[in-house]
Short mmCIF file of C-alpha atoms in Angstrom, two decimals:
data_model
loop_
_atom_site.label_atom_id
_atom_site.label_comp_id
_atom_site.label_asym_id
_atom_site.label_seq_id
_atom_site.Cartn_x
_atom_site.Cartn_y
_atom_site.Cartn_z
CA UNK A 1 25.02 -24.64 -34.97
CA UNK A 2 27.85 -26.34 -36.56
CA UNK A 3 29.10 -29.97 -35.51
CA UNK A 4 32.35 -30.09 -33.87
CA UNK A 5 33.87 -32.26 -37.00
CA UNK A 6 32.70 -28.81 -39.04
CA UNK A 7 34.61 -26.95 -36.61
CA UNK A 8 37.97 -29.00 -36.37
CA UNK A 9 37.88 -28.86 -40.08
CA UNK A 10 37.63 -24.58 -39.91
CA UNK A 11 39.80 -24.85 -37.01
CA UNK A 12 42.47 -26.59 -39.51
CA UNK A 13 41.66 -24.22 -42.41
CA UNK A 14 42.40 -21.61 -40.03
CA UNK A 15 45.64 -23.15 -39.07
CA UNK A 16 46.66 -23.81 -42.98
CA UNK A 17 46.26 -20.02 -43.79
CA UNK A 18 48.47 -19.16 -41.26
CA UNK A 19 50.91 -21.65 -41.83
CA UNK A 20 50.52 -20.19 -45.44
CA UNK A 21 51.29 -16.56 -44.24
CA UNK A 22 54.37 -17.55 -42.48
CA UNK A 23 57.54 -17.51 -44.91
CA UNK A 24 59.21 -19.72 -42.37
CA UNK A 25 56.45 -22.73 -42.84
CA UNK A 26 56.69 -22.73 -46.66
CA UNK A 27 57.49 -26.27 -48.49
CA UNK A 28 61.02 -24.77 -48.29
CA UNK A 29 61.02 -23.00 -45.34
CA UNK A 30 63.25 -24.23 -42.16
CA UNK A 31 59.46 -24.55 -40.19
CA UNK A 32 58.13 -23.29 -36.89
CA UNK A 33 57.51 -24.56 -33.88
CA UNK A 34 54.58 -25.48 -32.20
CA UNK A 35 54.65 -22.75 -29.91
CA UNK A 36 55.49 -20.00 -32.46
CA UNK A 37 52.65 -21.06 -34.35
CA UNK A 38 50.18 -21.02 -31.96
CA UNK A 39 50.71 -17.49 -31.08
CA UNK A 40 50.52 -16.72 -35.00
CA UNK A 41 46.82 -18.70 -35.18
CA UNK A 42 45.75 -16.71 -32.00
CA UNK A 43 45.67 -20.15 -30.81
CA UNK A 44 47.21 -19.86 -27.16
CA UNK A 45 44.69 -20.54 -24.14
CA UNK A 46 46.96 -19.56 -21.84
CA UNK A 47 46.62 -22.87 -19.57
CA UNK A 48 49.08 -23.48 -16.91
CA UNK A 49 50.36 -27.23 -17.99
CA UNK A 50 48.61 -27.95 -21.15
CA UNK A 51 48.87 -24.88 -23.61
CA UNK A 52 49.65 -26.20 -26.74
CA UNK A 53 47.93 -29.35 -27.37
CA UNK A 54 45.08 -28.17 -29.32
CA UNK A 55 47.24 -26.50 -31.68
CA UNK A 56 49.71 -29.32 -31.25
CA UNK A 57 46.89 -31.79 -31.81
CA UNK A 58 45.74 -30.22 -35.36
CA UNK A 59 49.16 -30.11 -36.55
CA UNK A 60 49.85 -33.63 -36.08
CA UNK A 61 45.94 -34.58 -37.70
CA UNK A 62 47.39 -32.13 -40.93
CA UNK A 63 50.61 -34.25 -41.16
CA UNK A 64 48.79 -37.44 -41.00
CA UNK A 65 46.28 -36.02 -43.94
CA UNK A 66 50.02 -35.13 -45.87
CA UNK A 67 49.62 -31.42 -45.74
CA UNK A 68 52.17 -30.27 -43.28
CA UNK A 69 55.45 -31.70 -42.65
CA UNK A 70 57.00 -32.63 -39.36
CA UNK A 71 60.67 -31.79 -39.29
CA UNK A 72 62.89 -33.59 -36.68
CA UNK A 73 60.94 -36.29 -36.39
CA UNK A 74 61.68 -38.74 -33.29
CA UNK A 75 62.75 -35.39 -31.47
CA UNK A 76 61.73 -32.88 -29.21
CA UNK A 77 61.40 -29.79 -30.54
CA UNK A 78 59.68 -30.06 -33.71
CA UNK A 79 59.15 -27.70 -36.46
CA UNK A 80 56.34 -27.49 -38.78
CA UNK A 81 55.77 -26.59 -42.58
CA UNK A 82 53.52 -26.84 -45.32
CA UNK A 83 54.07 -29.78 -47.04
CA UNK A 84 55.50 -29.81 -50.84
#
């Protein structure tokens, strides 16, 4: 059975490729949000009050590790894209 650092790091992978299949979260592209891409990774758990974190929570780990970019940083509403 695989460790759960084995499966954040396929969890991420996961999220990469479809960040990568999105034209809009290319290293040029004007991003996603969080929300948008959640539904494209099949992500969505369909909780009441906190839907979104897990997604949102690998997105922010991928922009601390440089490979997606935050755009509008400081506000709500964030997009995300691949980084360059």
């Amino acid at each position: 059975m695989p460790t759960g650092q084995a499966l954040i790091a396929t969890c991420k992978e996961h999220l990469l490729d479809t960040l990568r299949a999105l034209p809009e979260c290319a290293p040029d592209g004007e991003g996603l949000g969080n929300k948008e891409i959640e539904e494209a990774a099949g992500f969505a758990l369909h909780l009441e009050r906190a839907d979104g974190w897990f997604t949102w929570s690998l997105l922010v780990a991928l922009a601390n590790e440089g490979k997606v970019e935050v755009l509008q940083p400081g506000k709500r509403n964030k997009k995300y894209r691949l980084a360059g």
